[in-house]
């Protein structure tokens, strides 16, 4: 096989890739830099790369009660919804993966179809319902609401993860006298753990980033961090930009912590496919 | 080997029951509200049956919102797939294993960001005077102002670019992984036949990946419906109604402008019916 004569094409390809890589992260890096700038260094016609950094924006953000409450609400609402998603989604996924029945296809489609529901269509009636039962603008209402996406997403992603566990291991455990439940606890869960953690991380990122439902279901007490962050800008562009940038950085950090886990999860999904 | 066990019942039934309750209660209630005339400002209401729906079809702003939503779907889905396939193929062709891993990590970052964060990042970047993305234009034109978010002609595309930034780059990673799962023989055979690299992809690899690529497009179509956060932060549906999608209009009817909850719910119900029917049909066809 002769080598391809055209080197120019490869160079162009590399250049496009480098540009895309740059575009992927630069806006975020720039936001992080702006979070460290005084306002005069942000509002410049020519972007300033060299400036005297300040921590004022970050300390201001972390000192605001609204931001801390938002952070607390986000952590509690998303954390609790993810725990519920794990408790209900993983066993159900295992049952679908390992005990095939004639409804398995329908169940999987039903779980997927929950994603088709437009968020507004869910948020409007839920607002009315939570108002009527007196739970509007409370964390329990948000947790229950968020359980729908966490359970369904964890279930959807965990089914293939459990199917990826070699059947022989489980059969061997049955031969050794394990019951169905202990096979799930002691064999399937630990063996599939890596993929399952990816699924759980994905569901967390999904609800952490959720905006519309949180916006409609909270008015003061139960505001999550995305709502608080967006409100900082309501006062127009007169708000010190550095503070807004700092709040964007704070909001973005938790999902980015899962970058490693999620890219490992992607790799394992496709490695399974290849085999 | 597996004897009869209570496991499938105890593991499945509670979860499915809860999922059914959590999804059907709001869905049915949305329909109930849509048939009434509830408003945020007053507790009383009565049944008006289909008059909300009838009003919608003579509401020019609603028809505009339908059109904007359709445009949004087409623009974001097509652009995402083009970017994803383009960059995926480029990584496959021009990057070694280590470089591929590096780009994959970079390309996943934008999609992990909350939409609100992504929207803010780009809203700053698109600022006509101080934005980093408009800086090259200012530099080249000697300080002319380019304000993509406040022009009706460009606003939708400016917001869509953020969506593509998040999803196109992420899908590029998936396209690369899909290409990596292909068996090497057909590619080798095409090479021996002196096929050019782009020909190999256009006629061999991408057709082989048709099914997963269609599934990917399907996922993007669903996710594109969730445009609210981006539009809410970046343009609020403006300028005028240029970027007012259905969910944005429903939100502003229900909560910002008039508090017509029932009217908003009627819109949401129409959206729900349209999307559930469309996607169920598409999904069944994809699976078939």
PDB file of C-alpha atoms in Angstrom, chain B:
ATOM      1  CA  UNK B   1     -30.179 -22.238  35.584  1.00  0.00           C
ATOM      2  CA  UNK B   2     -32.125 -19.349  36.998  1.00  0.00           C
ATOM      3  CA  UNK B   3     -34.976 -20.643  39.042  1.00  0.00           C
ATOM      4  CA  UNK B   4     -38.173 -18.764  39.498  1.00  0.00           C
ATOM      5  CA  UNK B   5     -37.612 -15.798  41.711  1.00  0.00           C
ATOM      6  CA  UNK B   6     -39.605 -12.913  43.058  1.00  0.00           C
ATOM      7  CA  UNK B   7     -36.776 -10.581  42.018  1.00  0.00           C
ATOM      8  CA  UNK B   8     -38.170  -9.222  38.753  1.00  0.00           C
ATOM      9  CA  UNK B   9     -41.455  -8.301  40.423  1.00  0.00           C
ATOM     10  CA  UNK B  10     -39.979  -6.693  43.537  1.00  0.00           C
ATOM     11  CA  UNK B  11     -37.358  -4.838  41.490  1.00  0.00           C
ATOM     12  CA  UNK B  12     -39.553  -3.678  38.641  1.00  0.00           C
ATOM     13  CA  UNK B  13     -43.045  -3.011  39.914  1.00  0.00           C
ATOM     14  CA  UNK B  14     -42.345  -0.257  42.474  1.00  0.00           C
ATOM     15  CA  UNK B  15     -40.072   1.623  40.075  1.00  0.00           C
ATOM     16  CA  UNK B  16     -42.473   1.418  37.167  1.00  0.00           C
ATOM     17  CA  UNK B  17     -45.396   2.398  39.379  1.00  0.00           C
ATOM     18  CA  UNK B  18     -43.527   5.478  40.606  1.00  0.00           C
ATOM     19  CA  UNK B  19     -42.432   6.414  37.092  1.00  0.00           C
ATOM     20  CA  UNK B  20     -46.004   6.069  35.890  1.00  0.00           C
ATOM     21  CA  UNK B  21     -47.357   8.259  38.687  1.00  0.00           C
ATOM     22  CA  UNK B  22     -44.615  10.879  38.280  1.00  0.00           C
ATOM     23  CA  UNK B  23     -45.177  11.126  34.545  1.00  0.00           C
ATOM     24  CA  UNK B  24     -48.895  10.557  34.124  1.00  0.00           C
ATOM     25  CA  UNK B  25     -50.137  12.832  36.915  1.00  0.00           C
ATOM     26  CA  UNK B  26     -48.555  15.985  35.462  1.00  0.00           C
ATOM     27  CA  UNK B  27     -49.358  14.943  31.901  1.00  0.00           C
ATOM     28  CA  UNK B  28     -53.051  14.378  32.580  1.00  0.00           C
ATOM     29  CA  UNK B  29     -53.226  17.428  34.784  1.00  0.00           C
ATOM     30  CA  UNK B  30     -51.700  19.516  32.012  1.00  0.00           C
ATOM     31  CA  UNK B  31     -54.621  18.483  29.815  1.00  0.00           C
ATOM     32  CA  UNK B  32     -57.123  19.276  32.586  1.00  0.00           C
ATOM     33  CA  UNK B  33     -55.652  22.751  33.092  1.00  0.00           C
ATOM     34  CA  UNK B  34     -55.640  23.360  29.353  1.00  0.00           C
ATOM     35  CA  UNK B  35     -59.406  22.803  29.285  1.00  0.00           C
ATOM     36  CA  UNK B  36     -60.013  25.398  32.018  1.00  0.00           C
ATOM     37  CA  UNK B  37     -59.397  29.113  32.284  1.00  0.00           C
ATOM     38  CA  UNK B  38     -57.042  29.329  35.222  1.00  0.00           C
ATOM     39  CA  UNK B  39     -55.002  32.446  35.812  1.00  0.00           C
ATOM     40  CA  UNK B  40     -52.184  33.014  38.249  1.00  0.00           C
ATOM     41  CA  UNK B  41     -53.817  36.119  39.704  1.00  0.00           C
ATOM     42  CA  UNK B  42     -57.151  34.577  40.688  1.00  0.00           C
ATOM     43  CA  UNK B  43     -57.990  31.291  42.423  1.00  0.00           C
ATOM     44  CA  UNK B  44     -61.335  30.736  40.657  1.00  0.00           C
ATOM     45  CA  UNK B  45     -61.715  28.954  37.371  1.00  0.00           C
ATOM     46  CA  UNK B  46     -64.275  27.303  35.135  1.00  0.00           C
ATOM     47  CA  UNK B  47     -64.250  24.802  32.305  1.00  0.00           C
ATOM     48  CA  UNK B  48     -63.847  26.335  28.892  1.00  0.00           C
ATOM     49  CA  UNK B  49     -63.081  23.082  27.054  1.00  0.00           C
ATOM     50  CA  UNK B  50     -61.370  23.703  23.752  1.00  0.00           C
ATOM     51  CA  UNK B  51     -61.510  27.451  23.534  1.00  0.00           C
ATOM     52  CA  UNK B  52     -57.857  27.822  24.557  1.00  0.00           C
ATOM     53  CA  UNK B  53     -56.887  25.612  21.660  1.00  0.00           C
ATOM     54  CA  UNK B  54     -59.141  27.516  19.281  1.00  0.00           C
ATOM     55  CA  UNK B  55     -57.564  30.797  20.401  1.00  0.00           C
ATOM     56  CA  UNK B  56     -54.096  29.427  19.787  1.00  0.00           C
ATOM     57  CA  UNK B  57     -54.685  28.929  16.099  1.00  0.00           C
ATOM     58  CA  UNK B  58     -55.599  32.545  15.584  1.00  0.00           C
ATOM     59  CA  UNK B  59     -52.741  33.772  17.782  1.00  0.00           C
ATOM     60  CA  UNK B  60     -50.103  35.069  15.379  1.00  0.00           C
ATOM     61  CA  UNK B  61     -47.459  35.033  18.065  1.00  0.00           C
ATOM     62  CA  UNK B  62     -48.163  31.339  18.645  1.00  0.00           C
ATOM     63  CA  UNK B  63     -47.847  30.582  14.944  1.00  0.00           C
ATOM     64  CA  UNK B  64     -44.598  32.525  14.935  1.00  0.00           C
ATOM     65  CA  UNK B  65     -43.389  30.445  17.883  1.00  0.00           C
ATOM     66  CA  UNK B  66     -44.203  27.239  16.027  1.00  0.00           C
ATOM     67  CA  UNK B  67     -42.186  28.474  13.061  1.00  0.00           C
ATOM     68  CA  UNK B  68     -39.266  29.549  15.259  1.00  0.00           C
ATOM     69  CA  UNK B  69     -39.265  26.157  16.982  1.00  0.00           C
ATOM     70  CA  UNK B  70     -39.215  24.347  13.642  1.00  0.00           C
ATOM     71  CA  UNK B  71     -36.353  26.545  12.444  1.00  0.00           C
ATOM     72  CA  UNK B  72     -34.507  25.935  15.716  1.00  0.00           C
ATOM     73  CA  UNK B  73     -34.885  22.151  15.395  1.00  0.00           C
ATOM     74  CA  UNK B  74     -33.682  22.091  11.807  1.00  0.00           C
ATOM     75  CA  UNK B  75     -30.756  24.474  12.312  1.00  0.00           C
ATOM     76  CA  UNK B  76     -29.439  22.870  15.486  1.00  0.00           C
ATOM     77  CA  UNK B  77     -29.903  19.253  14.411  1.00  0.00           C
ATOM     78  CA  UNK B  78     -28.348  19.715  10.962  1.00  0.00           C
ATOM     79  CA  UNK B  79     -25.465  21.862  12.203  1.00  0.00           C
ATOM     80  CA  UNK B  80     -24.742  19.474  15.087  1.00  0.00           C
ATOM     81  CA  UNK B  81     -24.606  16.459  12.796  1.00  0.00           C
ATOM     82  CA  UNK B  82     -22.413  18.249  10.242  1.00  0.00           C
ATOM     83  CA  UNK B  83     -19.959  19.406  12.910  1.00  0.00           C
ATOM     84  CA  UNK B  84     -19.972  16.009  14.619  1.00  0.00           C
ATOM     85  CA  UNK B  85     -19.356  13.980  11.472  1.00  0.00           C
ATOM     86  CA  UNK B  86     -16.801  16.465  10.166  1.00  0.00           C
ATOM     87  CA  UNK B  87     -14.723  16.610  13.317  1.00  0.00           C
ATOM     88  CA  UNK B  88     -15.181  12.899  14.029  1.00  0.00           C
ATOM     89  CA  UNK B  89     -13.793  11.958  10.627  1.00  0.00           C
ATOM     90  CA  UNK B  90     -10.963  14.474  10.946  1.00  0.00           C
ATOM     91  CA  UNK B  91      -9.936  13.025  14.312  1.00  0.00           C
ATOM     92  CA  UNK B  92     -10.078   9.531  12.844  1.00  0.00           C
ATOM     93  CA  UNK B  93      -7.882  10.534   9.916  1.00  0.00           C
ATOM     94  CA  UNK B  94      -5.441  13.036  11.309  1.00  0.00           C
ATOM     95  CA  UNK B  95      -4.934  12.305  15.000  1.00  0.00           C
ATOM     96  CA  UNK B  96      -2.996   9.531  16.688  1.00  0.00           C
ATOM     97  CA  UNK B  97      -4.383   7.677  19.714  1.00  0.00           C
ATOM     98  CA  UNK B  98      -3.010  10.112  22.297  1.00  0.00           C
ATOM     99  CA  UNK B  99      -4.149  13.197  20.404  1.00  0.00           C
ATOM    100  CA  UNK B 100      -7.569  11.591  19.955  1.00  0.00           C
ATOM    101  CA  UNK B 101      -7.915  11.091  23.689  1.00  0.00           C
ATOM    102  CA  UNK B 102      -6.884  14.670  24.278  1.00  0.00           C
ATOM    103  CA  UNK B 103      -9.445  16.074  21.828  1.00  0.00           C
ATOM    104  CA  UNK B 104     -12.149  13.771  23.168  1.00  0.00           C
ATOM    105  CA  UNK B 105     -11.626  15.171  26.642  1.00  0.00           C
ATOM    106  CA  UNK B 106     -11.743  18.758  25.348  1.00  0.00           C
ATOM    107  CA  UNK B 107     -14.825  18.156  23.225  1.00  0.00           C
ATOM    108  CA  UNK B 108     -16.825  16.721  26.126  1.00  0.00           C
ATOM    109  CA  UNK B 109     -16.329  19.819  28.276  1.00  0.00           C
ATOM    110  CA  UNK B 110     -18.916  22.129  26.664  1.00  0.00           C
ATOM    111  CA  UNK B 111     -21.792  19.652  26.902  1.00  0.00           C
ATOM    112  CA  UNK B 112     -21.185  19.129  30.616  1.00  0.00           C
ATOM    113  CA  UNK B 113     -21.744  22.801  31.324  1.00  0.00           C
ATOM    114  CA  UNK B 114     -25.144  23.845  32.559  1.00  0.00           C
ATOM    115  CA  UNK B 115     -27.017  25.459  29.661  1.00  0.00           C
ATOM    116  CA  UNK B 116     -27.252  28.576  31.814  1.00  0.00           C
ATOM    117  CA  UNK B 117     -23.459  28.710  32.089  1.00  0.00           C
ATOM    118  CA  UNK B 118     -22.952  28.098  28.390  1.00  0.00           C
ATOM    119  CA  UNK B 119     -25.487  30.805  27.619  1.00  0.00           C
ATOM    120  CA  UNK B 120     -23.709  33.326  29.849  1.00  0.00           C
ATOM    121  CA  UNK B 121     -20.280  32.447  28.534  1.00  0.00           C
ATOM    122  CA  UNK B 122     -21.411  33.202  24.989  1.00  0.00           C
ATOM    123  CA  UNK B 123     -23.593  36.142  25.898  1.00  0.00           C
ATOM    124  CA  UNK B 124     -20.451  37.834  27.200  1.00  0.00           C
ATOM    125  CA  UNK B 125     -18.490  36.634  24.205  1.00  0.00           C
ATOM    126  CA  UNK B 126     -21.059  38.106  21.789  1.00  0.00           C
ATOM    127  CA  UNK B 127     -21.174  41.466  23.531  1.00  0.00           C
ATOM    128  CA  UNK B 128     -20.784  44.065  20.755  1.00  0.00           C
ATOM    129  CA  UNK B 129     -18.315  46.276  22.626  1.00  0.00           C
ATOM    130  CA  UNK B 130     -16.401  44.074  25.022  1.00  0.00           C
ATOM    131  CA  UNK B 131     -17.023  40.517  23.824  1.00  0.00           C
ATOM    132  CA  UNK B 132     -14.165  38.231  22.948  1.00  0.00           C
ATOM    133  CA  UNK B 133     -16.019  36.651  20.010  1.00  0.00           C
ATOM    134  CA  UNK B 134     -16.819  39.998  18.420  1.00  0.00           C
ATOM    135  CA  UNK B 135     -13.284  41.285  19.004  1.00  0.00           C
ATOM    136  CA  UNK B 136     -11.850  39.965  15.723  1.00  0.00           C
ATOM    137  CA  UNK B 137     -14.618  41.823  13.854  1.00  0.00           C
ATOM    138  CA  UNK B 138     -13.903  45.043  15.723  1.00  0.00           C
ATOM    139  CA  UNK B 139     -10.218  44.612  15.064  1.00  0.00           C
ATOM    140  CA  UNK B 140     -10.601  44.000  11.342  1.00  0.00           C
ATOM    141  CA  UNK B 141     -13.167  46.713  10.707  1.00  0.00           C
ATOM    142  CA  UNK B 142     -11.492  49.298  12.895  1.00  0.00           C
ATOM    143  CA  UNK B 143     -14.102  49.321  15.619  1.00  0.00           C
ATOM    144  CA  UNK B 144     -17.398  48.704  13.811  1.00  0.00           C
ATOM    145  CA  UNK B 145     -20.085  47.190  15.990  1.00  0.00           C
ATOM    146  CA  UNK B 146     -21.426  43.720  15.396  1.00  0.00           C
ATOM    147  CA  UNK B 147     -24.226  42.702  17.732  1.00  0.00           C
ATOM    148  CA  UNK B 148     -25.480  39.271  16.663  1.00  0.00           C
ATOM    149  CA  UNK B 149     -27.889  38.799  19.559  1.00  0.00           C
ATOM    150  CA  UNK B 150     -29.917  41.931  18.913  1.00  0.00           C
ATOM    151  CA  UNK B 151     -30.453  41.554  15.167  1.00  0.00           C
ATOM    152  CA  UNK B 152     -33.523  39.530  14.173  1.00  0.00           C
ATOM    153  CA  UNK B 153     -31.668  38.023  11.234  1.00  0.00           C
ATOM    154  CA  UNK B 154     -28.766  36.662  13.265  1.00  0.00           C
ATOM    155  CA  UNK B 155     -30.118  36.160  16.792  1.00  0.00           C
ATOM    156  CA  UNK B 156     -31.420  32.636  16.217  1.00  0.00           C
ATOM    157  CA  UNK B 157     -28.171  31.534  14.646  1.00  0.00           C
ATOM    158  CA  UNK B 158     -26.126  33.122  17.412  1.00  0.00           C
ATOM    159  CA  UNK B 159     -28.059  31.176  20.043  1.00  0.00           C
ATOM    160  CA  UNK B 160     -27.984  28.030  17.911  1.00  0.00           C
ATOM    161  CA  UNK B 161     -24.198  28.320  17.689  1.00  0.00           C
ATOM    162  CA  UNK B 162     -24.018  27.797  21.453  1.00  0.00           C
ATOM    163  CA  UNK B 163     -26.165  24.695  21.174  1.00  0.00           C
ATOM    164  CA  UNK B 164     -23.929  23.341  18.429  1.00  0.00           C
ATOM    165  CA  UNK B 165     -20.855  24.262  20.480  1.00  0.00           C
ATOM    166  CA  UNK B 166     -22.187  22.033  23.245  1.00  0.00           C
ATOM    167  CA  UNK B 167     -23.629  19.125  21.256  1.00  0.00           C
ATOM    168  CA  UNK B 168     -21.689  19.103  17.980  1.00  0.00           C
ATOM    169  CA  UNK B 169     -18.343  18.762  19.728  1.00  0.00           C
ATOM    170  CA  UNK B 170     -19.696  16.076  22.056  1.00  0.00           C
ATOM    171  CA  UNK B 171     -21.193  14.094  19.178  1.00  0.00           C
ATOM    172  CA  UNK B 172     -17.877  14.350  17.319  1.00  0.00           C
ATOM    173  CA  UNK B 173     -16.430  12.221  20.113  1.00  0.00           C
ATOM    174  CA  UNK B 174     -19.187   9.654  19.633  1.00  0.00           C
ATOM    175  CA  UNK B 175     -18.740   9.618  15.856  1.00  0.00           C
ATOM    176  CA  UNK B 176     -15.026   8.960  16.383  1.00  0.00           C
ATOM    177  CA  UNK B 177     -15.771   6.091  18.776  1.00  0.00           C
ATOM    178  CA  UNK B 178     -18.236   4.668  16.266  1.00  0.00           C
ATOM    179  CA  UNK B 179     -15.616   4.847  13.502  1.00  0.00           C
ATOM    180  CA  UNK B 180     -13.173   3.070  15.799  1.00  0.00           C
ATOM    181  CA  UNK B 181     -15.581   0.174  16.267  1.00  0.00           C
ATOM    182  CA  UNK B 182     -15.699  -0.540  12.509  1.00  0.00           C
ATOM    183  CA  UNK B 183     -13.802  -3.547  11.186  1.00  0.00           C
ATOM    184  CA  UNK B 184     -10.684  -2.435   9.277  1.00  0.00           C
ATOM    185  CA  UNK B 185     -11.061  -4.762   6.270  1.00  0.00           C
ATOM    186  CA  UNK B 186     -13.548  -2.741   4.166  1.00  0.00           C
ATOM    187  CA  UNK B 187     -11.452   0.391   4.673  1.00  0.00           C
ATOM    188  CA  UNK B 188      -8.287  -1.458   3.628  1.00  0.00           C
ATOM    189  CA  UNK B 189     -10.077  -2.848   0.587  1.00  0.00           C
ATOM    190  CA  UNK B 190     -11.203   0.625  -0.454  1.00  0.00           C
ATOM    191  CA  UNK B 191      -7.658   1.905  -0.017  1.00  0.00           C
ATOM    192  CA  UNK B 192      -6.278  -0.830  -2.260  1.00  0.00           C
ATOM    193  CA  UNK B 193      -8.780   0.335  -4.862  1.00  0.00           C
ATOM    194  CA  UNK B 194      -7.163   3.777  -4.636  1.00  0.00           C
ATOM    195  CA  UNK B 195     -10.191   5.412  -3.114  1.00  0.00           C
ATOM    196  CA  UNK B 196      -9.515   8.870  -1.740  1.00  0.00           C
ATOM    197  CA  UNK B 197      -9.894   9.356   1.981  1.00  0.00           C
ATOM    198  CA  UNK B 198     -13.096  11.362   1.731  1.00  0.00           C
ATOM    199  CA  UNK B 199     -14.473   8.755  -0.659  1.00  0.00           C
ATOM    200  CA  UNK B 200     -13.776   5.999   1.843  1.00  0.00           C
ATOM    201  CA  UNK B 201     -15.845   7.832   4.413  1.00  0.00           C
ATOM    202  CA  UNK B 202     -18.616   8.953   2.081  1.00  0.00           C
ATOM    203  CA  UNK B 203     -19.099   5.544   0.477  1.00  0.00           C
ATOM    204  CA  UNK B 204     -17.834   3.009   3.034  1.00  0.00           C
ATOM    205  CA  UNK B 205     -17.621   4.022   6.685  1.00  0.00           C
ATOM    206  CA  UNK B 206     -20.522   6.447   7.045  1.00  0.00           C
ATOM    207  CA  UNK B 207     -23.009   4.182   5.233  1.00  0.00           C
ATOM    208  CA  UNK B 208     -21.886   1.372   7.572  1.00  0.00           C
ATOM    209  CA  UNK B 209     -22.696   3.636  10.511  1.00  0.00           C
ATOM    210  CA  UNK B 210     -26.060   4.718   9.155  1.00  0.00           C
ATOM    211  CA  UNK B 211     -28.138   3.186  11.959  1.00  0.00           C
ATOM    212  CA  UNK B 212     -26.164   4.586  14.922  1.00  0.00           C
ATOM    213  CA  UNK B 213     -25.893   7.972  13.208  1.00  0.00           C
ATOM    214  CA  UNK B 214     -29.660   8.112  12.782  1.00  0.00           C
ATOM    215  CA  UNK B 215     -30.083   7.214  16.466  1.00  0.00           C
ATOM    216  CA  UNK B 216     -27.670  10.007  17.310  1.00  0.00           C
ATOM    217  CA  UNK B 217     -29.693  12.448  15.243  1.00  0.00           C
ATOM    218  CA  UNK B 218     -32.819  11.255  17.024  1.00  0.00           C
ATOM    219  CA  UNK B 219     -31.242  11.995  20.407  1.00  0.00           C
ATOM    220  CA  UNK B 220     -30.286  15.464  19.198  1.00  0.00           C
ATOM    221  CA  UNK B 221     -33.823  16.125  17.990  1.00  0.00           C
ATOM    222  CA  UNK B 222     -35.120  15.356  21.467  1.00  0.00           C
ATOM    223  CA  UNK B 223     -32.451  17.409  23.210  1.00  0.00           C
ATOM    224  CA  UNK B 224     -32.989  20.345  20.841  1.00  0.00           C
ATOM    225  CA  UNK B 225     -36.475  20.692  22.284  1.00  0.00           C
ATOM    226  CA  UNK B 226     -34.807  21.748  25.514  1.00  0.00           C
ATOM    227  CA  UNK B 227     -33.705  25.109  24.235  1.00  0.00           C
ATOM    228  CA  UNK B 228     -35.401  27.161  26.902  1.00  0.00           C
ATOM    229  CA  UNK B 229     -32.410  27.883  29.161  1.00  0.00           C
ATOM    230  CA  UNK B 230     -30.231  29.107  26.319  1.00  0.00           C
ATOM    231  CA  UNK B 231     -32.884  31.373  24.868  1.00  0.00           C
ATOM    232  CA  UNK B 232     -34.072  32.617  28.251  1.00  0.00           C
ATOM    233  CA  UNK B 233     -30.602  33.758  29.253  1.00  0.00           C
ATOM    234  CA  UNK B 234     -29.347  34.977  25.889  1.00  0.00           C
ATOM    235  CA  UNK B 235     -32.285  36.767  24.265  1.00  0.00           C
ATOM    236  CA  UNK B 236     -35.501  36.237  26.263  1.00  0.00           C
ATOM    237  CA  UNK B 237     -37.120  35.407  22.924  1.00  0.00           C
ATOM    238  CA  UNK B 238     -36.052  38.705  21.397  1.00  0.00           C
ATOM    239  CA  UNK B 239     -35.308  40.803  19.522  1.00  0.00           C
ATOM    240  CA  UNK B 240     -39.074  41.122  19.175  1.00  0.00           C
ATOM    241  CA  UNK B 241     -40.184  37.535  18.758  1.00  0.00           C
ATOM    242  CA  UNK B 242     -37.276  36.434  16.573  1.00  0.00           C
ATOM    243  CA  UNK B 243     -36.100  33.693  18.934  1.00  0.00           C
ATOM    244  CA  UNK B 244     -39.345  32.998  20.746  1.00  0.00           C
ATOM    245  CA  UNK B 245     -39.744  29.230  20.650  1.00  0.00           C
ATOM    246  CA  UNK B 246     -42.836  27.436  21.909  1.00  0.00           C
ATOM    247  CA  UNK B 247     -41.535  26.819  25.413  1.00  0.00           C
ATOM    248  CA  UNK B 248     -40.360  30.422  25.681  1.00  0.00           C
ATOM    249  CA  UNK B 249     -43.766  31.733  24.556  1.00  0.00           C
ATOM    250  CA  UNK B 250     -45.621  29.343  26.860  1.00  0.00           C
ATOM    251  CA  UNK B 251     -43.465  30.510  29.746  1.00  0.00           C
ATOM    252  CA  UNK B 252     -44.015  34.182  29.037  1.00  0.00           C
ATOM    253  CA  UNK B 253     -47.768  33.732  28.587  1.00  0.00           C
ATOM    254  CA  UNK B 254     -48.036  31.707  31.759  1.00  0.00           C
ATOM    255  CA  UNK B 255     -45.678  33.575  34.026  1.00  0.00           C
ATOM    256  CA  UNK B 256     -44.161  36.802  32.800  1.00  0.00           C
ATOM    257  CA  UNK B 257     -46.732  38.742  30.852  1.00  0.00           C
ATOM    258  CA  UNK B 258     -50.244  37.674  31.654  1.00  0.00           C
ATOM    259  CA  UNK B 259     -50.267  34.704  34.020  1.00  0.00           C
ATOM    260  CA  UNK B 260     -52.602  32.791  31.711  1.00  0.00           C
ATOM    261  CA  UNK B 261     -51.684  29.389  33.047  1.00  0.00           C
ATOM    262  CA  UNK B 262     -54.378  27.554  31.134  1.00  0.00           C
ATOM    263  CA  UNK B 263     -53.461  29.161  27.854  1.00  0.00           C
ATOM    264  CA  UNK B 264     -49.815  28.268  28.429  1.00  0.00           C
ATOM    265  CA  UNK B 265     -50.805  24.735  29.332  1.00  0.00           C
ATOM    266  CA  UNK B 266     -52.826  24.373  26.118  1.00  0.00           C
ATOM    267  CA  UNK B 267     -49.671  25.253  24.228  1.00  0.00           C
ATOM    268  CA  UNK B 268     -47.640  22.789  26.257  1.00  0.00           C
ATOM    269  CA  UNK B 269     -50.196  20.058  25.597  1.00  0.00           C
ATOM    270  CA  UNK B 270     -50.052  20.644  21.843  1.00  0.00           C
ATOM    271  CA  UNK B 271     -46.255  20.478  22.038  1.00  0.00           C
ATOM    272  CA  UNK B 272     -46.433  17.296  24.046  1.00  0.00           C
ATOM    273  CA  UNK B 273     -48.830  15.604  21.631  1.00  0.00           C
ATOM    274  CA  UNK B 274     -46.759  16.651  18.629  1.00  0.00           C
ATOM    275  CA  UNK B 275     -43.453  15.494  20.108  1.00  0.00           C
ATOM    276  CA  UNK B 276     -44.710  12.244  21.589  1.00  0.00           C
ATOM    277  CA  UNK B 277     -46.382  11.218  18.328  1.00  0.00           C
ATOM    278  CA  UNK B 278     -43.461  12.297  16.140  1.00  0.00           C
ATOM    279  CA  UNK B 279     -40.781  10.693  18.263  1.00  0.00           C
ATOM    280  CA  UNK B 280     -42.685   7.492  18.878  1.00  0.00           C
ATOM    281  CA  UNK B 281     -43.136   7.057  15.139  1.00  0.00           C
ATOM    282  CA  UNK B 282     -39.515   7.943  14.425  1.00  0.00           C
ATOM    283  CA  UNK B 283     -38.242   5.620  17.130  1.00  0.00           C
ATOM    284  CA  UNK B 284     -40.293   2.685  15.882  1.00  0.00           C
ATOM    285  CA  UNK B 285     -38.943   3.301  12.385  1.00  0.00           C
ATOM    286  CA  UNK B 286     -35.363   3.546  13.639  1.00  0.00           C
ATOM    287  CA  UNK B 287     -35.735   0.300  15.542  1.00  0.00           C
ATOM    288  CA  UNK B 288     -37.440  -1.530  12.679  1.00  0.00           C
TER     289      UNK B 288
END
